[in-house]
Coordinates of C-alpha atoms in Angstrom, one line a residue:
X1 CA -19.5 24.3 -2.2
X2 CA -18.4 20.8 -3.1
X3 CA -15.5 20.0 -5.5
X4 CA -16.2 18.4 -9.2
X5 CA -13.8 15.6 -9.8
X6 CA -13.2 15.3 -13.4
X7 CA -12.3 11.8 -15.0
X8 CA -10.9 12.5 -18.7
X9 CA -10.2 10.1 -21.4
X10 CA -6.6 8.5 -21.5
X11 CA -4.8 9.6 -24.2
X12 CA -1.9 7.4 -24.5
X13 CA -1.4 5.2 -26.7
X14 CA -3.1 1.9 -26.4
X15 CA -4.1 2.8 -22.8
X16 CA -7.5 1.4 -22.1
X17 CA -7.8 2.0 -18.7
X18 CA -10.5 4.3 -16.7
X19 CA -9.4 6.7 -13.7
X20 CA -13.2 5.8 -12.1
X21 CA -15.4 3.3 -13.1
X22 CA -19.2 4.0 -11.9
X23 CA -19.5 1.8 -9.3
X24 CA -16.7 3.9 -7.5
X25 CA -18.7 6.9 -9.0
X26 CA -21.9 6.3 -6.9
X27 CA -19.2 6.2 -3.4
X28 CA -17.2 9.4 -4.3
X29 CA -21.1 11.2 -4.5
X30 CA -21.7 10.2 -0.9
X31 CA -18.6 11.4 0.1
X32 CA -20.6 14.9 -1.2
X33 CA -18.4 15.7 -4.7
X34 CA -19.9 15.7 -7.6
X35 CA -18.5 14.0 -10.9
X36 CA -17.9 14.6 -14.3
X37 CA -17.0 12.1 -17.0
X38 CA -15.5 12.7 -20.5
X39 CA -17.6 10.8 -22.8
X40 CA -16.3 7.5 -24.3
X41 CA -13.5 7.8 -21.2
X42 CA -14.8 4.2 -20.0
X43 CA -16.0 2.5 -23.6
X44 CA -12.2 0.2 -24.1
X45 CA -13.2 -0.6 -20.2
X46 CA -16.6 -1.3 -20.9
X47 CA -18.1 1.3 -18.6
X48 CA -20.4 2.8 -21.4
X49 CA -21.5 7.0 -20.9
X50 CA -24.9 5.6 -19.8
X51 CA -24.1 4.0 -16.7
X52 CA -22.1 6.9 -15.7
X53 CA -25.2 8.9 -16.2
X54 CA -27.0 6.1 -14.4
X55 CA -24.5 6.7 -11.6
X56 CA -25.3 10.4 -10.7
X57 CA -22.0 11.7 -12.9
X58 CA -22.5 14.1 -15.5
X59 CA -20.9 13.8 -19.2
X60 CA -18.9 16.0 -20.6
X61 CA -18.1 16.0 -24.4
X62 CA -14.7 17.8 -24.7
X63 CA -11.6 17.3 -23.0
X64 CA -10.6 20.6 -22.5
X65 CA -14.0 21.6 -20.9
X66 CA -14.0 18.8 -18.6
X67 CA -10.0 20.1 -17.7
X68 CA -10.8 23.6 -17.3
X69 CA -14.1 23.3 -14.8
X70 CA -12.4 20.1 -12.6
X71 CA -11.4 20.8 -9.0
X72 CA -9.8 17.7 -8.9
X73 CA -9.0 15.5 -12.3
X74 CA -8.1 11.3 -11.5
X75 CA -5.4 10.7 -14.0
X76 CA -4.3 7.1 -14.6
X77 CA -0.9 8.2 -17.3
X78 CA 0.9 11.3 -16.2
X79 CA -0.9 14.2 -18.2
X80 CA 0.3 15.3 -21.5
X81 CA 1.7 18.9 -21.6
X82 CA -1.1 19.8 -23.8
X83 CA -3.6 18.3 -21.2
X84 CA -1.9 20.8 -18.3
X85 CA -2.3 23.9 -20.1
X86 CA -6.2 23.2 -20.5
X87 CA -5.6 22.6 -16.7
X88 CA -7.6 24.8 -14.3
X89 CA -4.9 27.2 -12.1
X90 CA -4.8 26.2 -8.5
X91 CA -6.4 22.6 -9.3
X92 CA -5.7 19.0 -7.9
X93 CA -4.1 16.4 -9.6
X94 CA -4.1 12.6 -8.4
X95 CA -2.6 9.9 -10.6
X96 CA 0.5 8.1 -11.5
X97 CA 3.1 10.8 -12.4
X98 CA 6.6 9.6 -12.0
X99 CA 8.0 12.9 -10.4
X100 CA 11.9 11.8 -10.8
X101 CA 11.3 10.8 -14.7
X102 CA 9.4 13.6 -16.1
X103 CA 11.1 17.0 -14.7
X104 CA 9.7 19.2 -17.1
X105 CA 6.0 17.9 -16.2
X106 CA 6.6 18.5 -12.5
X107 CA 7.7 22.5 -13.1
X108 CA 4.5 22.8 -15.7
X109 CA 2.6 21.3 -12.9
X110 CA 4.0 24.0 -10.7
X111 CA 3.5 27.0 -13.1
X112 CA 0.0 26.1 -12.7
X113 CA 0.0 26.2 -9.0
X114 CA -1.3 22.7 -8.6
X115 CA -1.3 20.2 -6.1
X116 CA -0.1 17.0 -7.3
X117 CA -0.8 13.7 -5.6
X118 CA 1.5 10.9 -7.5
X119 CA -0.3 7.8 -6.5
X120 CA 2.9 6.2 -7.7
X121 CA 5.1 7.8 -4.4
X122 CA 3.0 6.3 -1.7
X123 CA 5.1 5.3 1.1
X124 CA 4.3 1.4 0.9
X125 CA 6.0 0.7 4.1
X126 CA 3.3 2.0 5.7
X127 CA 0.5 -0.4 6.5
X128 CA -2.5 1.8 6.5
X129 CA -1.7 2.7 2.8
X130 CA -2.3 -0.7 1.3
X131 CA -5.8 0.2 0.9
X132 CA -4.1 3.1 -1.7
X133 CA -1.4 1.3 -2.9
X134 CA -2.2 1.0 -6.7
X135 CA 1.2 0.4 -8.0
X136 CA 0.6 -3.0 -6.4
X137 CA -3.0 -3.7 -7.7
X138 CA -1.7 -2.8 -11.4
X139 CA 1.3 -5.5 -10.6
X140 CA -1.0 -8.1 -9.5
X141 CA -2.9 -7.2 -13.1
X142 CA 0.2 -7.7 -14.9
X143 CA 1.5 -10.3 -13.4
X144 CA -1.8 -12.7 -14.2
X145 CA -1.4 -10.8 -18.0
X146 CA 2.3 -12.0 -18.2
X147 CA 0.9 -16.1 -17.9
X148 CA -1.9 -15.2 -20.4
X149 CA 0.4 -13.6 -22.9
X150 CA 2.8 -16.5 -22.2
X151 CA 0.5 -19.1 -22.5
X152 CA -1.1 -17.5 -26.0
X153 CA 2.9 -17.4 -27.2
X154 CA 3.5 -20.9 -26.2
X155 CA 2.7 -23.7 -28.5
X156 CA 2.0 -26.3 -25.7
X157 CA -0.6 -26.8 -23.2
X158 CA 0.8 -25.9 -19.2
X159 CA -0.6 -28.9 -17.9
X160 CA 0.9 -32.2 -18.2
X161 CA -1.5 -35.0 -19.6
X162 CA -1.7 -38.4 -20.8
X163 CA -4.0 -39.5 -23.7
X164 CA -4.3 -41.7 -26.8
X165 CA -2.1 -40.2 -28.7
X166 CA 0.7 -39.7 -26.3
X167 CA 1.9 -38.2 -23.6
X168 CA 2.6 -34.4 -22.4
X169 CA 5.2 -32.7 -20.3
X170 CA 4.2 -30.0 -18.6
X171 CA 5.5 -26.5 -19.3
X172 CA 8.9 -25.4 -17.2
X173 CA 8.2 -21.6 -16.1
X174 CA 10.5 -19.9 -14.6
X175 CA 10.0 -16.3 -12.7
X176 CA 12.8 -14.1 -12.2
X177 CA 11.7 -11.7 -9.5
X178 CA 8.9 -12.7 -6.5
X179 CA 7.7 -9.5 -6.1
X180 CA 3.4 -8.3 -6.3
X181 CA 3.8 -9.2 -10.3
X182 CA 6.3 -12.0 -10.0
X183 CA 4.1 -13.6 -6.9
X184 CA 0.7 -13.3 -9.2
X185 CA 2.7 -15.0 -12.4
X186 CA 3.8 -17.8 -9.7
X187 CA 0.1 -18.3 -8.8
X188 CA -1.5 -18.5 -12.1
X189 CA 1.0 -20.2 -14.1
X190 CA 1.0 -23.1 -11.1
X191 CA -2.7 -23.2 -11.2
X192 CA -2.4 -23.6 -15.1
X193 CA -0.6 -26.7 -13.9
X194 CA 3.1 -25.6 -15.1
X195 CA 6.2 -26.0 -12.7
X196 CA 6.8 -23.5 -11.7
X197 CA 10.8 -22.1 -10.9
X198 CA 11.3 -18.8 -9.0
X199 CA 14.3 -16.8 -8.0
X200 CA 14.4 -13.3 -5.7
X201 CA 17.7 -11.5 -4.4
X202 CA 15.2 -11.1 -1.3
X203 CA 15.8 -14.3 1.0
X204 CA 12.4 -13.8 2.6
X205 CA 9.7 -13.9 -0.2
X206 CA 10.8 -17.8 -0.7
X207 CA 7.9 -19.5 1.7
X208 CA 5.5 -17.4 -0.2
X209 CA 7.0 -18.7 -3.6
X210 CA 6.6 -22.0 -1.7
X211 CA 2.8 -21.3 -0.5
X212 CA 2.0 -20.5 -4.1
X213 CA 3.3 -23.5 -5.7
X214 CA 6.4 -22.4 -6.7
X215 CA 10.4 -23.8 -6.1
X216 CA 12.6 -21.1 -4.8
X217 CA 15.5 -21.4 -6.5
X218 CA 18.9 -20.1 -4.7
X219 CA 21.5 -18.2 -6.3
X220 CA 25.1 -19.7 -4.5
X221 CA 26.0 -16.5 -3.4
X222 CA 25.3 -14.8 -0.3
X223 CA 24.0 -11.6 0.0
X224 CA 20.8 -10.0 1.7
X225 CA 18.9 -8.1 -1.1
X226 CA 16.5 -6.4 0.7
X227 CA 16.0 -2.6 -0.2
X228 CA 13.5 0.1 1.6
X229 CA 9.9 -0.1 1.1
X230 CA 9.6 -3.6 -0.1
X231 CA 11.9 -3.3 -3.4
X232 CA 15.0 -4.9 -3.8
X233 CA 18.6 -3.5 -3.8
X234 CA 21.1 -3.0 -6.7
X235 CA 23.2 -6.6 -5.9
X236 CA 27.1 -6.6 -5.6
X237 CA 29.0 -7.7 -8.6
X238 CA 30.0 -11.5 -7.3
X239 CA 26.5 -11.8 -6.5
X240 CA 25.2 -10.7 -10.1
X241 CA 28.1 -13.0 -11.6
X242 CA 26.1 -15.9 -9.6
X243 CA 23.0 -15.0 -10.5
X244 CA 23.6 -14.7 -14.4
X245 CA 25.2 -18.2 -14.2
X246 CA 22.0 -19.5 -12.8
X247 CA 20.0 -17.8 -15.1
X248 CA 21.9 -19.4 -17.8
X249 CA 20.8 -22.9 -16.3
X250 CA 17.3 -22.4 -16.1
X251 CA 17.6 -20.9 -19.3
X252 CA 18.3 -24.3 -20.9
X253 CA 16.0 -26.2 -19.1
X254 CA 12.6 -23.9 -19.1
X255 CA 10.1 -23.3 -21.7
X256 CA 9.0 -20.0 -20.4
X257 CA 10.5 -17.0 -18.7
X258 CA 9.1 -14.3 -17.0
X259 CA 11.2 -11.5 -15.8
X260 CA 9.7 -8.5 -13.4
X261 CA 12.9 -7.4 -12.1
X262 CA 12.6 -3.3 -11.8
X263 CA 14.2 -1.1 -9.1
X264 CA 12.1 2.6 -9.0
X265 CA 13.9 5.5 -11.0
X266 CA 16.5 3.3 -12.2
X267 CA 17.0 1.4 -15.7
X268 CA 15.5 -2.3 -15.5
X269 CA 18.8 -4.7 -14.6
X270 CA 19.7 -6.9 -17.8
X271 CA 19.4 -10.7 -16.7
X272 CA 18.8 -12.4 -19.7
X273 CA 21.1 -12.1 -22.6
X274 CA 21.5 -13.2 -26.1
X275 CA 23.4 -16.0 -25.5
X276 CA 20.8 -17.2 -22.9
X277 CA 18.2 -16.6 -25.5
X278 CA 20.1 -18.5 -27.9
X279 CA 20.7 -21.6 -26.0
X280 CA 16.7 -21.8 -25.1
X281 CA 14.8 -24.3 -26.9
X282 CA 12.5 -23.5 -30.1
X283 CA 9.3 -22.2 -29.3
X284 CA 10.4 -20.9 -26.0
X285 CA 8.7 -17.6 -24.8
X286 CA 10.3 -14.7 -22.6
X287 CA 7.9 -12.3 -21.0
X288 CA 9.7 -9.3 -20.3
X289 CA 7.8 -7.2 -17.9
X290 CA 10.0 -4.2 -17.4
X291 CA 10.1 -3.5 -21.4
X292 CA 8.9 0.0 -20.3
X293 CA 12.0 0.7 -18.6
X294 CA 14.2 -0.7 -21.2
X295 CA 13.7 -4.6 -20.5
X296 CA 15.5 -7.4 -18.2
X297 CA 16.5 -9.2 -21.4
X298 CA 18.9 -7.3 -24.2
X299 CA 16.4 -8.8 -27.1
X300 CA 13.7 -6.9 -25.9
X301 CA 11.8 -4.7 -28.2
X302 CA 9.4 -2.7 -25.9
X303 CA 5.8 -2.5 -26.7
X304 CA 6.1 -5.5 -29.1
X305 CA 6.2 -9.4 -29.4
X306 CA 9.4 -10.6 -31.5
X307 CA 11.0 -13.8 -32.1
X308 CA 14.9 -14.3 -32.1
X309 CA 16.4 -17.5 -32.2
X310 CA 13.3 -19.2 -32.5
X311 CA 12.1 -17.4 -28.9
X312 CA 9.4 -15.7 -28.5
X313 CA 10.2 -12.4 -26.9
X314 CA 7.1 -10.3 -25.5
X315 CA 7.9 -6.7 -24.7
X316 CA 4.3 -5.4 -23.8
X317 CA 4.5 -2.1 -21.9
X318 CA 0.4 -2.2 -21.3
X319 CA -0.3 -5.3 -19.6
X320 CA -2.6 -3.6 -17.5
X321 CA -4.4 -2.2 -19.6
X322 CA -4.9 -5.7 -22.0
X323 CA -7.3 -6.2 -18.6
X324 CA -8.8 -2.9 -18.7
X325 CA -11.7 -3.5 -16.6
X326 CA -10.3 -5.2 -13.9
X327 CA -7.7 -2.8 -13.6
X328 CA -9.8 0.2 -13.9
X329 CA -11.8 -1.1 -10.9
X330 CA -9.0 -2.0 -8.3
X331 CA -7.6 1.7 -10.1
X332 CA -10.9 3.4 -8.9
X333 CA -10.6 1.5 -5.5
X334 CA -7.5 2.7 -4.7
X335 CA -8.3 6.4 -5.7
X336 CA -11.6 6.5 -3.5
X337 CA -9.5 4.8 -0.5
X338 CA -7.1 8.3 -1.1
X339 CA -10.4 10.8 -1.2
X340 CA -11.7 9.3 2.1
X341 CA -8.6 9.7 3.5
X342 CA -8.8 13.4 2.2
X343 CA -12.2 14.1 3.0
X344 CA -12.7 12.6 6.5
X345 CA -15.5 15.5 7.1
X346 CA -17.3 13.9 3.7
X347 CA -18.3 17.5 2.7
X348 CA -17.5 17.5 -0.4
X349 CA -13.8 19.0 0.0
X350 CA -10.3 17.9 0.2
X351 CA -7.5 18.6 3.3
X352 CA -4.2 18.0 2.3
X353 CA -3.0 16.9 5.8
X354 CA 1.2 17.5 6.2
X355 CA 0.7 15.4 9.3
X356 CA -0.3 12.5 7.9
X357 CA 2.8 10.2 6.3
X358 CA 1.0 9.1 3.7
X359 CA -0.7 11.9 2.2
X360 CA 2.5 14.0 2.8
X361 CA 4.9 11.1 0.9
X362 CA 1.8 11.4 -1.7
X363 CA 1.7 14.9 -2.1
X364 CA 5.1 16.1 -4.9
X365 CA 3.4 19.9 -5.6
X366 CA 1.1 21.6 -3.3
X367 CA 0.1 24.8 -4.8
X368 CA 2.8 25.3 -6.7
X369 CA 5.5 24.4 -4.6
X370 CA 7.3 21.2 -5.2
X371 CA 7.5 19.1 -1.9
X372 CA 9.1 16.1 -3.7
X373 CA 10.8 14.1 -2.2
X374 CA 9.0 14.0 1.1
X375 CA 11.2 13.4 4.1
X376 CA 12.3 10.0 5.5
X377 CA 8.9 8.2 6.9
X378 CA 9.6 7.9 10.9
X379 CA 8.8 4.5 11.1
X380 CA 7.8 3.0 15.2
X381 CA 10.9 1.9 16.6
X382 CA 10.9 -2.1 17.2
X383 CA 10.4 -3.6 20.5
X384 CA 13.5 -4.7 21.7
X385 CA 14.1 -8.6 22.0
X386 CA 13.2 -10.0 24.9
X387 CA 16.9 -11.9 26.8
X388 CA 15.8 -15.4 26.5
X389 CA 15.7 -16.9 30.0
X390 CA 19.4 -19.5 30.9
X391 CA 18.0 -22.4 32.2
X392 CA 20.0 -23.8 35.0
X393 CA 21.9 -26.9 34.2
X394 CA 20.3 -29.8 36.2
X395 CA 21.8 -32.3 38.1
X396 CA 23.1 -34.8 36.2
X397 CA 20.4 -38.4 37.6
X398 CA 18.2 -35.6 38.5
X399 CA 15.0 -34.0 36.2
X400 CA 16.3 -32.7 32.6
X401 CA 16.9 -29.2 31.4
X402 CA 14.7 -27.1 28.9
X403 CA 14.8 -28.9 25.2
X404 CA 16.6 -31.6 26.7
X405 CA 14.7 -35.6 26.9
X406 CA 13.8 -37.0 30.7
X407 CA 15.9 -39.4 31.6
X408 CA 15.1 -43.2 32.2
X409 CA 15.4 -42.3 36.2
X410 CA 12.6 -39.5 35.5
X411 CA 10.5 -42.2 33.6
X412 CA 10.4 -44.8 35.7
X413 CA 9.3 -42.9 38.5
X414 CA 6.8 -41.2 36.3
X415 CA 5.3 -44.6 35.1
X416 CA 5.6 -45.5 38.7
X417 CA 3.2 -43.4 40.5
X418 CA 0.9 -43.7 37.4
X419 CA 0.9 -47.3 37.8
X420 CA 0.4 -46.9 42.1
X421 CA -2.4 -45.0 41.1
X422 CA -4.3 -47.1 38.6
X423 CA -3.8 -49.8 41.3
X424 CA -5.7 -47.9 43.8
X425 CA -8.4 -46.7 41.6
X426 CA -9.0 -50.7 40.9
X427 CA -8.7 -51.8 44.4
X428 CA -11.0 -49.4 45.9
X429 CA -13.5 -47.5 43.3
X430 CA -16.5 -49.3 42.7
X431 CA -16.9 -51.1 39.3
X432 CA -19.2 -48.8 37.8
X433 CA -16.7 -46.2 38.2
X434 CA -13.7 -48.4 36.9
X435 CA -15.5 -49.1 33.4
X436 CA -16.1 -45.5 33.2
X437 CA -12.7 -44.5 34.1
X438 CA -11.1 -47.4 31.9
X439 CA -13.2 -45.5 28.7
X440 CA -12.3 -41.8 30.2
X441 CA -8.3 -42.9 29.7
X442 CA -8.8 -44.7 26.5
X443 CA -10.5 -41.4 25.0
X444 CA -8.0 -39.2 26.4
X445 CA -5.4 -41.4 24.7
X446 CA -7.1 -41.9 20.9
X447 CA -8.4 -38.4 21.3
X448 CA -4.4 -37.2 21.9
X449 CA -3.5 -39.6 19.0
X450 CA -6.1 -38.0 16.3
X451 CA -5.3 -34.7 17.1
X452 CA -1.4 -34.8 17.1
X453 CA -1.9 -36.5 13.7
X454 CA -3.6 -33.7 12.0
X455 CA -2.2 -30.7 10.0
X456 CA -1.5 -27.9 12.4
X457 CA -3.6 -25.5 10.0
X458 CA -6.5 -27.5 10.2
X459 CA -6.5 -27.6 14.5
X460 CA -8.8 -25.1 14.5
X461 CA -12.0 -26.7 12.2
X462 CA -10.5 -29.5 14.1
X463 CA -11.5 -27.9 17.6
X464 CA -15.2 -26.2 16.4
X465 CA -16.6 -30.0 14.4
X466 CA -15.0 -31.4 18.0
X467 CA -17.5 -28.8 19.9
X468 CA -19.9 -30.0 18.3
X469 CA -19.8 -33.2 18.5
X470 CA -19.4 -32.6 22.5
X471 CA -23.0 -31.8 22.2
X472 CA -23.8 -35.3 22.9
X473 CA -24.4 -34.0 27.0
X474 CA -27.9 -33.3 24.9
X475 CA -29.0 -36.9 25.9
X476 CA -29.0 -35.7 29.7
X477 CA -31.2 -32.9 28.8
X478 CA -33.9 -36.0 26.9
X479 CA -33.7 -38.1 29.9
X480 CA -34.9 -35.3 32.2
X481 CA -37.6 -34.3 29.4
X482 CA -38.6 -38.0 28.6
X483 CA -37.4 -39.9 32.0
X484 CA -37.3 -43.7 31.6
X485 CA -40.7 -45.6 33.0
X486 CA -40.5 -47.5 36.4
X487 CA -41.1 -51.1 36.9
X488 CA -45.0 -50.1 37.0
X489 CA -45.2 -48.2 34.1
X490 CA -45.1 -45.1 35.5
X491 CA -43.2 -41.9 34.0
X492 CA -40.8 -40.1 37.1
X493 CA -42.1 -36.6 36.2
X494 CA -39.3 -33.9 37.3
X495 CA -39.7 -30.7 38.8
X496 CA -40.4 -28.0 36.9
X497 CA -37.0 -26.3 37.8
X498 CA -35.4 -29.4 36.7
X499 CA -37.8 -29.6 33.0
X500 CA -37.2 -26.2 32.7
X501 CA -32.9 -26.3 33.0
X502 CA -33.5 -29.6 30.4
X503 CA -35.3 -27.6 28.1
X504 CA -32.6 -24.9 28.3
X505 CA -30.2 -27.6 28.2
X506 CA -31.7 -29.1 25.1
X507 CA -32.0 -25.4 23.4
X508 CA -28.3 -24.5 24.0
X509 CA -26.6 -27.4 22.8
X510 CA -28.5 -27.8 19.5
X511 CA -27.3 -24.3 19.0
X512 CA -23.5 -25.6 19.9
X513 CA -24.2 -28.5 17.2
X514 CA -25.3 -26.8 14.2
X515 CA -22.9 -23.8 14.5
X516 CA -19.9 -25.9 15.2
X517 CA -20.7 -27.6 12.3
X518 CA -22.0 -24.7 10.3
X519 CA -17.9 -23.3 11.2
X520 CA -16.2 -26.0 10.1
X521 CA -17.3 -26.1 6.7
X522 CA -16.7 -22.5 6.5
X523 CA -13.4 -22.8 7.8
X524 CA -12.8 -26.0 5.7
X525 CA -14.1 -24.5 2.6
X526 CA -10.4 -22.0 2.7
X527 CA -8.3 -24.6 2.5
X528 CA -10.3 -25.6 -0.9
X529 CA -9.3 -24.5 -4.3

C-alpha cells in the first residue's frame, strides 16, 4: 500500500515557508505516494489549497489529523513537542532538525519510535548529495535577502552615477565570509553595481570572489582555514588578532557589511564589535546573518533591525522565509531529490538504505534508535601525484631543455632550412602553385595571429563560427552542379557519380554552416549578462 506524505503548516513564528509546493506535489504522486496538505500550509508562499487540490493532493483541515494519519510528514522547522505527540508511532520524519541543539526533541523523537531524516546532516562532501543539499539552497536565498535588506536599510543608491545634480559614489560592501550565502551576497550586491570587498579564512574560495565581481581581501596572517565538509575551522588566536584589525579597516571605509560567518553546532564567532560599529559612518548598515546563533557583531539584536551609532544593524533570523516562494520551491526540490533516492522501486514506499552514505549521514533516529552521529564518510582515496619527469640538462650550444628558450644557434638553423626550403618551392613549383602557396602561409600566419589574440574562454565559439566558415569548400560542390560554359557555349555536364557526391557535398556543408553558427551564438550568449 503506498505511503501518505503529510505537509503540515509551519508553526513558527514568522516562518512562511512550505515543506512542498505543488509542482513538486504532482512528481512525488508519480513516484506512487499519495499526499496530504494542511490547508492554508502554502497561502504566505502563495501556493493557495486549490492548486494543491488541482495537483492530485488531498486537504486536510486540522493539524493534528494530518499528523496522526502521515506515514511520512516534510517538515521545514524542527517540530514543536506538541506537534510530536500528535505524531503517528513508528512514522517518518524528514526536515531540518538540528540533532546536537535540541536533545530533548531527538529522545521525544525516539519515544515515538520514529525515523528521523535531518535534511540539515547531509554529508555535503559528497557530490551526489548536492541535488539534496538544502542547507545550501536556503543560503543562496539568504544571501540575495541579505543585499535586499541592505539595500532597503541604506539611504543611497549601489550604483555610482553622474547627473545634473551631481555626482554619486557607489556603495562600499563588504562580505565577511565567502561561503553559499556570502558568494550569493557577492553576486548580487556587484550586479547592483556596488564594490564589492570580500574576506574568507579559506584561501581557495578567492578566484570565485574574483569570478563574481568581488576583491578578496587578505588577512596578513597565515593560516589555512579550511574545515571538513566545506565549512571553515575555528582560527588560531594570532590569526583572529589579524583578522579583527582588518575588520576594523574596512569598517571605516565601507557603507555596508555583511557578515555570514557560522561554524555548525558552535556559537557564531564575534567579528564586529562596538567600537567597529562606532567608527562606521552614519547611515551605514550591518547585515548580520548568523543573528540566529547569537550574531557575528556584539550590537546584534536577533530577529530585529536596530540602529546604534547611527548604523543600521539588521538581525533577521528569517531571511529565507522573507522569499517564501522561492525558497519553498528549491525546499520541495531538494526533498523530492531525497524520496527518489528512497524510493528507487517508485512504489510508493521508502528503504532506508545503511549502505548508502548519504542516507545513512541523513538518517539521526531509525525506529527509535538514535544513529546520530553517523560514522566518518569513507571518502575515495586520491590518486597519487604523478613524479614529474627530470629533463636531462642539454648540452650547452646544443637544443634547450624543457621551459627553457632555443638558443640563437637553434634559430638560425631553424630559419635556415625554412628559408632553403621556400627557395626551392620558388625555383621549381610552378607559378600557379607558388601564389597559392604564398596565400596558404599568409593564412596560416594571420589565422595563428587571431587566434592567439583571443580570450582563452572564448577558443571554443572561436573554433565552431571557424567550422563554419570552413564551409566555403561549398563552391566546389556549385561548380560540379553548375560547371562553367566552354568557349562554344556549351555546359561540361558531369557524371552522375560526380552530381550526385556535389549534391551530397552541397547538403553536408550547409548543415556544417548553420550549426556552427547556430553554436556560437549559443555558446556566446553564456558569456552575456
Amino acid at each position: 500500500m503506498p505511503l501518505l506524505i503529510g505537509v503540515p503548516k509551519e508553526t513558527g513564528a514568522g516562518e512562511k515557508r512550505v515543506a512542498t509546493v505543488p509542482e513538486v506535489v504532482e512528481k512525488l504522486i508519480k513516484l506512487g505516494f499519495s499526499v496530504a496538505v494542511e490547508s492554508g500550509a502554502g497561502d504566505a508562499a502563495n501556493c493557495a489549497d486549490d492548486t494543491y487540490r488541482a495537483a492530485g493532493a488531498r486537504v486536510v483541515g486540522s493539524a493534528a489529523e494530518l499528523w496522526a494519519q502521515s506515514d511520512i510528514v516534510f517538515k521545514v522547522r524542527p517540530p514543536t513537542p506538541q506537534e510530536v505527540a500528535s505524531m503517528r508511532e513508528g512514522g517518518t520524519l524528514i526536515g531540518f532538525v538540528w540533532p546536537a541543539q535540541n536533545p530533548e526533541l531527538m529522545q521525544q523523537l525516539a519515544a515515538k519510535k520514529a525515523t528521523v531524516l535531518a535534511i540539515d546532516s547531509l554529508p555535503r562532501q559528497l557530490s551526489r548529495a548536492q541535488k539534496m543539499d538544502a542547507l545550501t539552497s536556503m543560503a543562496g536565498v539568504s544571501g540575495y535577502r541579505a543585499v535586499v535588506e541592505a539595500a532597503n536599510a541604506f539611504g543611497r543608491f549601489f550604483n555610482g552615477q553622474i547627473t545634473a545634480a551631481g555626482k554619486i559614489p557607489p556603495a562600499k560592501v563588504f562580505i565577511a565570509g565567502a561561503g553559499v550565502a556570502g558568494l550569493a551576497a557577492i553576486g548580487t550586491a556587484a550586479n547592483l553595481g556596488a564594490i564589492v570587498r570580500a574576506n574568507d579564512t579559506r584561501a581557495e574560495v578567492a578566484d570565485q570572489v574574483v569570478s563574481l565581481g568581488g576583491e578578496f581581501v587578505k588577512v596578513d596572517y597565515e593560516e589555512e582555514g579550511s574545515g571538513g565538509g566545506g565549512y571553515a575551522k575555528v582560527m588560531s588566536e594570532g590569526f583572529q588578532a589579524a583578522q579583527r584589525a582588518m575588520y576594523a579597516q574596512q569598517a571605516k571605509e565601507c557603507d555596508i557589511i555583511i557578515t555570514t560567518a557560522l561554524i555548525p553546532g558552535k556559537p557564531a564567532p564575534r567579528l564586529i564589535t562596538a567600537e567597529m560599529v562606532q567608527s562606521m559612518k552614519p547611515g551605514s548598515v550591518i547585515v548580520d546573518m548568523a543573528a540566529e546563533q547569537g550574531g557575528n557583531c556584539e550590537l546584534t539584536v536577533p530577529g530585529e533591525a536596530v540602529v546604534r551609532h547611527g548604523v543600521t544593524i539588521v538581525g533577521y533570523t528569517d531571511l529565507a522565509s522573507r522569499l517564501a516562494k522561492q525558497s519553498s520551491t528549491l525546499y520541495s526540490n531538494n526533498l523530492l531529490r531525497l524520496t527518489e533516492e528512497l524510493c528507487k522501486t517508485k512504489d510508493g514506499t521508502i528503504d532506508v538504505n545503511f549502505e548508502d552514505q548519504a542516507i545513512r549521514g541523513l538518517t539521526v533516529i531509525k525506529q527509535g534508535e538514535v544513529t546520530w552521529p553517523p560514522p566518518p564518510i569513507q571518502m575515495p582515496a586520491a590518486p597519487p601525484k604523478p613524479k614529474a619527469a627530470v629533463a636531462a640538462p642539454a648540452a650547452k650550444g646544443h637544443g634547450h631543455g624543457a621551459g627553457e628558450p632555443m638558443s640563437s644557434q637553434s634559430l638560425a638553423i631553424v630559419f635556415g632550412v625554412g628559408a632553403l626550403l621556400f627557395l626551392l618551392v620558388g625555383l621549381y613549383a610552378p607559378a600557379s602553385f607558388l601564389g597559392h602557396f604564398t596565400v596558404f602561409v599568409l593564412a596560416c600566419f594571420v589565422g595563428y595571429m587571431v587566434v592567439w589574440n583571443v580570450t582563452p574562454s572564448l577558443h571554443t565559439p572561436l573554433m565552431s563560427v571557424t567550422n563554419a566558415i570552413s564551409s566555403i569548400i561549398a563552391i566546389g560542390a556549385l561548380v560540379q552542379v553548375a560547371p562553367p560554359l566552354d568557349a562554344a557555349g556549351a555546359a561540361n555536364r558531369p557524371n552522375a557519380l560526380i552530381l550526385g557526391l556535389a549534391v551530397l557535398a552541397l547538403v553536408l556543408t550547409a548543415v556544417n554552416m548553420f550549426g556552427g553558427f547556430a553554436v556560437t551564438r549559443r555558446m556566446l550568449a553564456m558569456f552575456r549578462k
